[in-house]
Structures are given as C-alpha cells and as structure tokens.
mmCIF file of C-alpha atoms in Angstrom:
data_model
loop_
_atom_site.group_PDB
_atom_site.id
_atom_site.type_symbol
_atom_site.label_atom_id
_atom_site.label_comp_id
_atom_site.label_asym_id
_atom_site.label_seq_id
_atom_site.Cartn_x
_atom_site.Cartn_y
_atom_site.Cartn_z
ATOM 1 C CA MET A 27 -13.982 28.141 4.154
ATOM 2 C CA ASN A 28 -13.157 27.689 0.833
ATOM 3 C CA GLU A 29 -10.423 25.624 1.006
ATOM 4 C CA THR A 30 -12.277 23.159 3.001
ATOM 5 C CA TYR A 31 -14.758 23.301 0.627
ATOM 6 C CA LEU A 32 -12.277 22.845 -2.324
ATOM 7 C CA LEU A 33 -10.627 19.572 0.170
ATOM 8 C CA GLU A 34 -13.724 18.198 0.408
ATOM 9 C CA ALA A 35 -15.105 18.119 -3.000
ATOM 10 C CA MET A 36 -11.383 16.433 -4.059
ATOM 11 C CA MET A 37 -11.439 13.564 -1.242
ATOM 12 C CA ASP A 38 -12.671 12.135 1.747
ATOM 13 C CA LEU A 39 -11.979 13.574 5.003
ATOM 14 C CA ILE A 40 -12.141 12.038 8.928
ATOM 15 C CA THR A 41 -11.847 14.195 11.733
ATOM 16 C CA ILE A 42 -9.276 12.667 14.341
ATOM 17 C CA GLY A 43 -9.896 14.844 17.682
ATOM 18 C CA LYS A 44 -9.380 18.171 16.403
ATOM 19 C CA VAL A 45 -7.201 16.912 13.220
ATOM 20 C CA THR A 46 -8.845 16.359 9.795
ATOM 21 C CA LEU A 47 -7.238 14.077 7.402
ATOM 22 C CA PRO A 48 -7.812 12.143 4.188
ATOM 23 C CA THR A 49 -9.373 9.058 4.607
ATOM 24 C CA THR A 50 -6.401 7.695 2.260
ATOM 25 C CA VAL A 51 -3.584 8.808 4.852
ATOM 26 C CA VAL A 52 -5.638 7.271 7.704
ATOM 27 C CA ALA A 53 -6.313 3.900 6.170
ATOM 28 C CA THR A 54 -2.809 3.428 5.097
ATOM 29 C CA VAL A 55 -1.056 4.016 8.398
ATOM 30 C CA ALA A 56 -3.446 1.633 9.687
ATOM 31 C CA ALA A 57 -2.869 -1.114 6.896
ATOM 32 C CA ALA A 58 0.931 -0.444 8.022
ATOM 33 C CA LEU A 59 0.079 -1.517 11.679
ATOM 34 C CA VAL A 60 -2.725 -3.800 10.843
ATOM 35 C CA ALA A 61 -1.151 -5.969 8.011
ATOM 36 C CA PRO A 62 2.151 -6.987 9.995
ATOM 37 C CA LEU A 63 0.025 -8.873 12.869
ATOM 38 C CA LEU A 64 -2.550 -10.552 10.405
ATOM 39 C CA LEU A 65 0.417 -12.201 8.360
ATOM 40 C CA LYS A 66 2.252 -13.053 12.253
ATOM 41 C CA ALA A 67 -1.447 -14.476 13.021
ATOM 42 C CA ALA A 68 -1.601 -16.519 9.698
ATOM 43 C CA THR A 69 1.634 -17.967 9.311
ATOM 44 C CA LYS A 70 3.347 -17.194 12.962
ATOM 45 C CA LEU A 71 6.023 -15.241 10.530
ATOM 46 C CA LYS A 72 7.369 -11.581 12.361
ATOM 47 C CA THR A 73 7.625 -9.245 9.715
ATOM 48 C CA GLY A 74 11.405 -7.541 9.236
ATOM 49 C CA ASP A 75 12.241 -3.939 9.297
ATOM 50 C CA TRP A 76 12.242 -4.324 5.529
ATOM 51 C CA PHE A 77 8.329 -3.424 5.749
ATOM 52 C CA TRP A 78 8.695 -0.505 7.993
ATOM 53 C CA ASN A 79 11.636 0.772 5.678
ATOM 54 C CA ALA A 80 9.730 0.293 2.168
ATOM 55 C CA PHE A 81 6.539 1.879 3.872
ATOM 56 C CA PHE A 82 8.502 4.949 4.982
ATOM 57 C CA TYR A 83 10.362 5.401 1.805
ATOM 58 C CA PHE A 84 7.420 5.215 -0.042
ATOM 59 C CA PHE A 85 5.148 7.701 1.985
ATOM 60 C CA LEU A 86 8.044 10.130 2.611
ATOM 61 C CA THR A 87 9.006 10.538 -1.246
ATOM 62 C CA ALA A 88 5.525 10.441 -2.204
ATOM 63 C CA LYS A 89 4.837 13.805 0.702
ATOM 64 C CA LEU A 90 7.948 15.256 0.100
ATOM 65 C CA SER A 91 7.235 15.065 -4.155
ATOM 66 C CA TYR A 92 4.172 17.476 -3.584
ATOM 67 C CA VAL A 93 6.686 19.814 -2.576
ATOM 68 C CA LEU A 94 8.833 19.446 -5.489
ATOM 69 C CA PHE A 95 6.019 19.549 -8.276
ATOM 70 C CA ASN A 96 4.235 22.278 -6.188
ATOM 71 C CA TRP A 97 6.694 24.377 -4.685
ATOM 72 C CA GLY A 98 4.534 27.787 -5.292
ATOM 73 C CA THR A 99 1.520 26.526 -3.418
ATOM 74 C CA PHE A 100 3.238 24.831 -0.911
ATOM 75 C CA MET A 101 5.106 27.878 0.120
ATOM 76 C CA LYS A 102 1.349 29.962 0.266
ATOM 77 C CA SER A 103 -0.042 27.244 1.990
ATOM 78 C CA PRO A 104 2.505 24.468 3.861
ATOM 79 C CA VAL A 105 -0.411 22.902 5.659
ATOM 80 C CA SER A 106 -1.440 21.520 2.806
ATOM 81 C CA LEU A 107 1.309 19.001 2.453
ATOM 82 C CA LEU A 108 -0.830 16.847 4.818
ATOM 83 C CA TYR A 109 -3.803 16.638 2.212
ATOM 84 C CA PHE A 110 -1.837 16.205 -1.089
ATOM 85 C CA ASP A 111 1.130 14.452 -2.759
ATOM 86 C CA GLY A 112 3.250 14.947 -5.740
ATOM 87 C CA GLY A 113 0.421 13.518 -8.123
ATOM 88 C CA SER A 114 1.259 10.916 -10.802
ATOM 89 C CA LYS A 115 4.804 11.835 -10.872
ATOM 90 C CA GLY A 116 5.072 11.749 -7.237
ATOM 91 C CA LEU A 117 3.693 8.255 -7.514
ATOM 92 C CA VAL A 118 6.215 7.070 -9.930
ATOM 93 C CA LEU A 119 9.165 8.391 -7.603
ATOM 94 C CA ALA A 120 7.399 6.622 -4.797
ATOM 95 C CA LEU A 121 7.235 3.594 -6.478
ATOM 96 C CA ILE A 122 10.497 3.532 -7.668
ATOM 97 C CA ALA A 123 12.099 4.479 -3.946
ATOM 98 C CA ALA A 124 10.412 1.370 -2.705
ATOM 99 C CA LEU A 125 10.495 -0.942 -5.311
ATOM 100 C CA ALA A 126 14.644 -0.290 -5.265
ATOM 101 C CA TYR A 127 14.950 -0.539 -1.776
ATOM 102 C CA LEU A 128 12.865 -4.133 -1.532
ATOM 103 C CA TYR A 129 15.433 -5.194 -4.401
ATOM 104 C CA ARG A 130 17.958 -4.656 -2.677
ATOM 105 C CA MET A 131 16.755 -6.066 0.257
ATOM 106 C CA ALA A 132 15.831 -9.210 -1.451
ATOM 107 C CA GLN A 133 19.552 -9.443 -3.053
ATOM 108 C CA THR A 134 21.386 -9.205 0.544
ATOM 109 C CA GLY A 135 19.098 -12.419 1.427
ATOM 110 C CA LYS A 136 16.903 -9.327 4.314
ATOM 111 C CA PHE A 137 13.537 -9.737 2.314
ATOM 112 C CA ASN A 138 11.558 -13.206 0.963
ATOM 113 C CA PRO A 139 9.767 -11.900 -1.735
ATOM 114 C CA ARG A 140 8.124 -15.370 -2.034
ATOM 115 C CA THR A 141 7.227 -15.861 2.065
ATOM 116 C CA GLU A 142 7.090 -12.302 3.162
ATOM 117 C CA GLY A 143 6.366 -10.184 -0.069
ATOM 118 C CA LEU A 144 3.798 -11.864 -1.798
ATOM 119 C CA PRO A 145 1.348 -12.127 1.529
ATOM 120 C CA LEU A 146 2.508 -9.257 2.957
ATOM 121 C CA TYR A 147 2.093 -6.723 0.024
ATOM 122 C CA HIS A 148 -2.229 -8.244 -0.450
ATOM 123 C CA LEU A 149 -3.047 -8.167 3.125
ATOM 124 C CA PHE A 150 -1.480 -4.476 3.309
ATOM 125 C CA PHE A 151 -3.524 -3.181 0.172
ATOM 126 C CA LEU A 152 -6.650 -4.968 1.049
ATOM 127 C CA VAL A 153 -6.886 -3.468 4.734
ATOM 128 C CA SER A 154 -6.136 -0.175 3.535
ATOM 129 C CA LEU A 155 -8.803 -0.016 0.958
ATOM 130 C CA THR A 156 -11.598 -1.646 3.035
ATOM 131 C CA ALA A 157 -11.058 0.777 5.946
ATOM 132 C CA ASP A 158 -10.854 3.548 2.977
ATOM 133 C CA LYS A 159 -14.056 2.786 1.856
ATOM 134 C CA ALA A 160 -15.382 2.349 5.308
ATOM 135 C CA MET A 161 -14.282 5.436 6.069
ATOM 136 C CA ALA A 162 -15.951 7.250 3.179
ATOM 137 C CA GLU A 163 -19.021 5.170 3.993
ATOM 138 C CA ASP A 164 -18.869 3.192 0.469
ATOM 139 C CA TRP A 165 -20.248 0.333 2.404
ATOM 140 C CA THR A 166 -20.175 -1.830 -1.083
ATOM 141 C CA ALA A 167 -17.088 -1.275 -1.655
ATOM 142 C CA SER A 168 -15.851 -2.171 1.652
ATOM 143 C CA ALA A 169 -17.615 -5.135 1.909
ATOM 144 C CA VAL A 170 -15.953 -6.409 -1.582
ATOM 145 C CA TYR A 171 -12.390 -5.533 -0.346
ATOM 146 C CA PHE A 172 -13.455 -7.253 2.964
ATOM 147 C CA LEU A 173 -14.036 -10.543 1.180
ATOM 148 C CA LEU A 174 -11.403 -10.410 -0.752
ATOM 149 C CA LEU A 175 -8.954 -10.387 2.629
ATOM 150 C CA ALA A 176 -10.549 -12.971 4.379
ATOM 151 C CA GLY A 177 -10.319 -15.079 1.579
ATOM 152 C CA THR A 178 -6.702 -13.887 1.384
ATOM 153 C CA LEU A 179 -5.887 -15.002 5.061
ATOM 154 C CA PHE A 180 -7.279 -18.206 4.410
ATOM 155 C CA PHE A 181 -5.254 -19.269 2.083
ATOM 156 C CA VAL A 182 -2.679 -17.874 3.530
ATOM 157 C CA ASN A 183 -3.738 -19.759 6.616
ATOM 158 C CA ARG A 184 -3.478 -23.162 5.522
ATOM 159 C CA GLN A 185 -0.767 -22.927 2.806
ATOM 160 C CA LYS A 186 1.389 -20.430 5.383
ATOM 161 C CA LYS A 187 2.342 -18.699 2.013
ATOM 162 C CA LEU A 188 0.969 -17.091 -1.027
ATOM 163 C CA GLU A 189 1.857 -18.673 -4.235
ATOM 164 C CA ILE A 190 2.790 -16.989 -7.221
ATOM 165 C CA GLN A 191 -0.360 -18.157 -8.991
ATOM 166 C CA ALA A 192 -3.208 -17.332 -6.445
ATOM 167 C CA PHE A 193 -1.298 -14.002 -5.446
ATOM 168 C CA ILE A 194 -1.777 -12.724 -9.209
ATOM 169 C CA LEU A 195 -5.520 -14.143 -9.470
ATOM 170 C CA LEU A 196 -5.958 -11.659 -6.310
ATOM 171 C CA MET A 197 -3.845 -9.091 -7.934
ATOM 172 C CA LEU A 198 -6.442 -9.253 -10.593
ATOM 173 C CA ALA A 199 -9.482 -9.134 -8.390
ATOM 174 C CA GLU A 200 -7.994 -6.125 -6.479
ATOM 175 C CA VAL A 201 -7.953 -4.427 -10.086
ATOM 176 C CA LEU A 202 -10.878 -5.251 -11.011
ATOM 177 C CA GLY A 203 -12.388 -4.172 -7.842
ATOM 178 C CA LEU A 204 -10.485 -0.788 -7.970
ATOM 179 C CA SER A 205 -11.565 -0.458 -11.394
ATOM 180 C CA VAL A 206 -14.962 -0.924 -10.386
ATOM 181 C CA PHE A 207 -15.291 1.789 -7.642
ATOM 182 C CA GLY A 208 -12.616 3.937 -8.581
ATOM 183 C CA GLY A 209 -10.978 4.132 -12.219
ATOM 184 C CA LEU A 210 -8.427 1.230 -14.104
ATOM 185 C CA PHE A 211 -5.970 3.690 -14.462
ATOM 186 C CA ASP A 212 -6.165 5.412 -11.485
ATOM 187 C CA GLN A 213 -3.152 5.699 -9.119
ATOM 188 C CA GLY A 214 -4.655 3.494 -6.952
ATOM 189 C CA SER A 215 -5.187 0.794 -9.339
ATOM 190 C CA LEU A 216 -1.950 1.623 -11.186
ATOM 191 C CA THR A 217 0.147 1.444 -7.849
ATOM 192 C CA VAL A 218 -1.509 -2.286 -7.200
ATOM 193 C CA LEU A 219 -0.380 -3.252 -10.563
ATOM 194 C CA THR A 220 3.279 -2.397 -10.601
ATOM 195 C CA GLY A 221 4.133 -3.059 -7.192
ATOM 196 C CA GLY A 222 2.271 -6.306 -7.556
ATOM 197 C CA LEU A 223 3.808 -7.230 -10.589
ATOM 198 C CA PHE A 224 7.654 -6.038 -9.531
ATOM 199 C CA ILE A 225 6.999 -8.526 -6.329
ATOM 200 C CA SER A 226 5.450 -11.718 -8.553
ATOM 201 C CA VAL A 227 8.440 -11.387 -10.666
ATOM 202 C CA MET A 228 10.875 -10.751 -7.650
ATOM 203 C CA ALA A 229 9.326 -14.396 -5.946
ATOM 204 C CA TYR A 230 9.273 -16.321 -9.553
ATOM 205 C CA LEU A 231 13.060 -15.178 -9.671
ATOM 206 C CA LYS A 232 13.877 -15.997 -6.308
ATOM 207 C CA LYS A 233 14.643 -19.462 -4.776
ATOM 208 C CA GLU A 234 12.637 -20.411 -1.698
ATOM 209 C CA GLY A 235 15.280 -20.437 1.187
ATOM 210 C CA ILE A 236 16.788 -16.935 1.287
ATOM 211 C CA SER A 237 18.036 -16.256 5.138
ATOM 212 C CA ARG A 238 17.581 -13.338 6.940
ATOM 213 C CA GLU A 239 20.872 -11.807 8.378
#
C-alpha cells in the first residue's frame, strides 16, 4: 500500500485492464504509433525503420539505465523497472544512443533529417505531450499541445516538409509550454531541446536529396 501511495505521489498513473503504468510511458508508446500515421497522412511519406530503431534504443537505454544506477532497489523490487528509468543520467545515455544511431543512419543515406526528421520529431513529441496531459486530466496543457500539433500538421500538409526555421520556432514553443506546465530545466524540456537542436543541425548540414537504400 505504501509503495502504491509513493508511486502516485511521484507520477501520474493510468490503469489499463489489470496493469497500472505511468501516463508518460503510455503516452510515449502511443505517440510512437500515431506520429508516423500522421506524417503519412500529411505527406504520403512512409516512415522508415530508423524511427522504430531510434525509439527502441532510446526507450531500452532509459529503462536499463535504471538497473545500472539503482541496482539495489531493482533487486529488491524488479517490478520498479516498469515505473522508473535512470533519471538524468539515464536520459543522457538514452539520448546519446538514439542520436548516435540517427547520425549513423543519416551518414549512410537511410535517414533524411530534413524531410523525415524535422516533421516527425515534432509530431512524436506533441502527440506524446498531448496524450500525457490528457490522461493526467491537465486539460489546459493538453489543449495547448494539441493546438501546436494541429499547427504542425497544417504546415507539414501545405509544404510537405517542415523548414528549419519553422522547426526551431515550434521547438521553442514546446519548450515554453514545458516551462509553463512543468519546468524549464526538467528532463522533458531538456530532451526536447537537445534532440531538436541535434536534428536541426543535421538537417542544416545535410543536403535535401538523401537517398534511402
């Protein structure tokens, strides 16, 4: 009972069937499924395997880092792995793993950071943030993120891509939203900012015509 109260105090939880999970985990998985569908609907562009692989590397590294940095707690309660990750250190490792993979894919021509990375990045994070806040019943924050999501889809549908300038403006809007509804220097804000800057730099340096093998 005490463990349940501790979890509820530390994070928002949602029960699906007989399983109780953090809303952030459910929202992240949902975003991974929905974002590629939105990109295809807006641009007719099918998401490559790079997206699923990068998501897998990030998620797996973040989760396993909890075992690395909290071995004693994990051994006492292995189920805690479902609810926690490696914190700030784990987030850094997860970002390094995912971004290093994306860089390698861009260098081999299997990932175009401009036509694929820029729009899908925002679609993924905005779907995740919208869903997470909705499940936590924070309707104001969810509505703000939903409007940003609708705006992103509007621009992507009209241009069939997302220009770097628009990408950066949307990224700043997301960080602003995170600072208002969370914290400017919390893990969510830093993840959005770091990942966004990395992809925007890759998009700037890469030419438009990267071919996928």
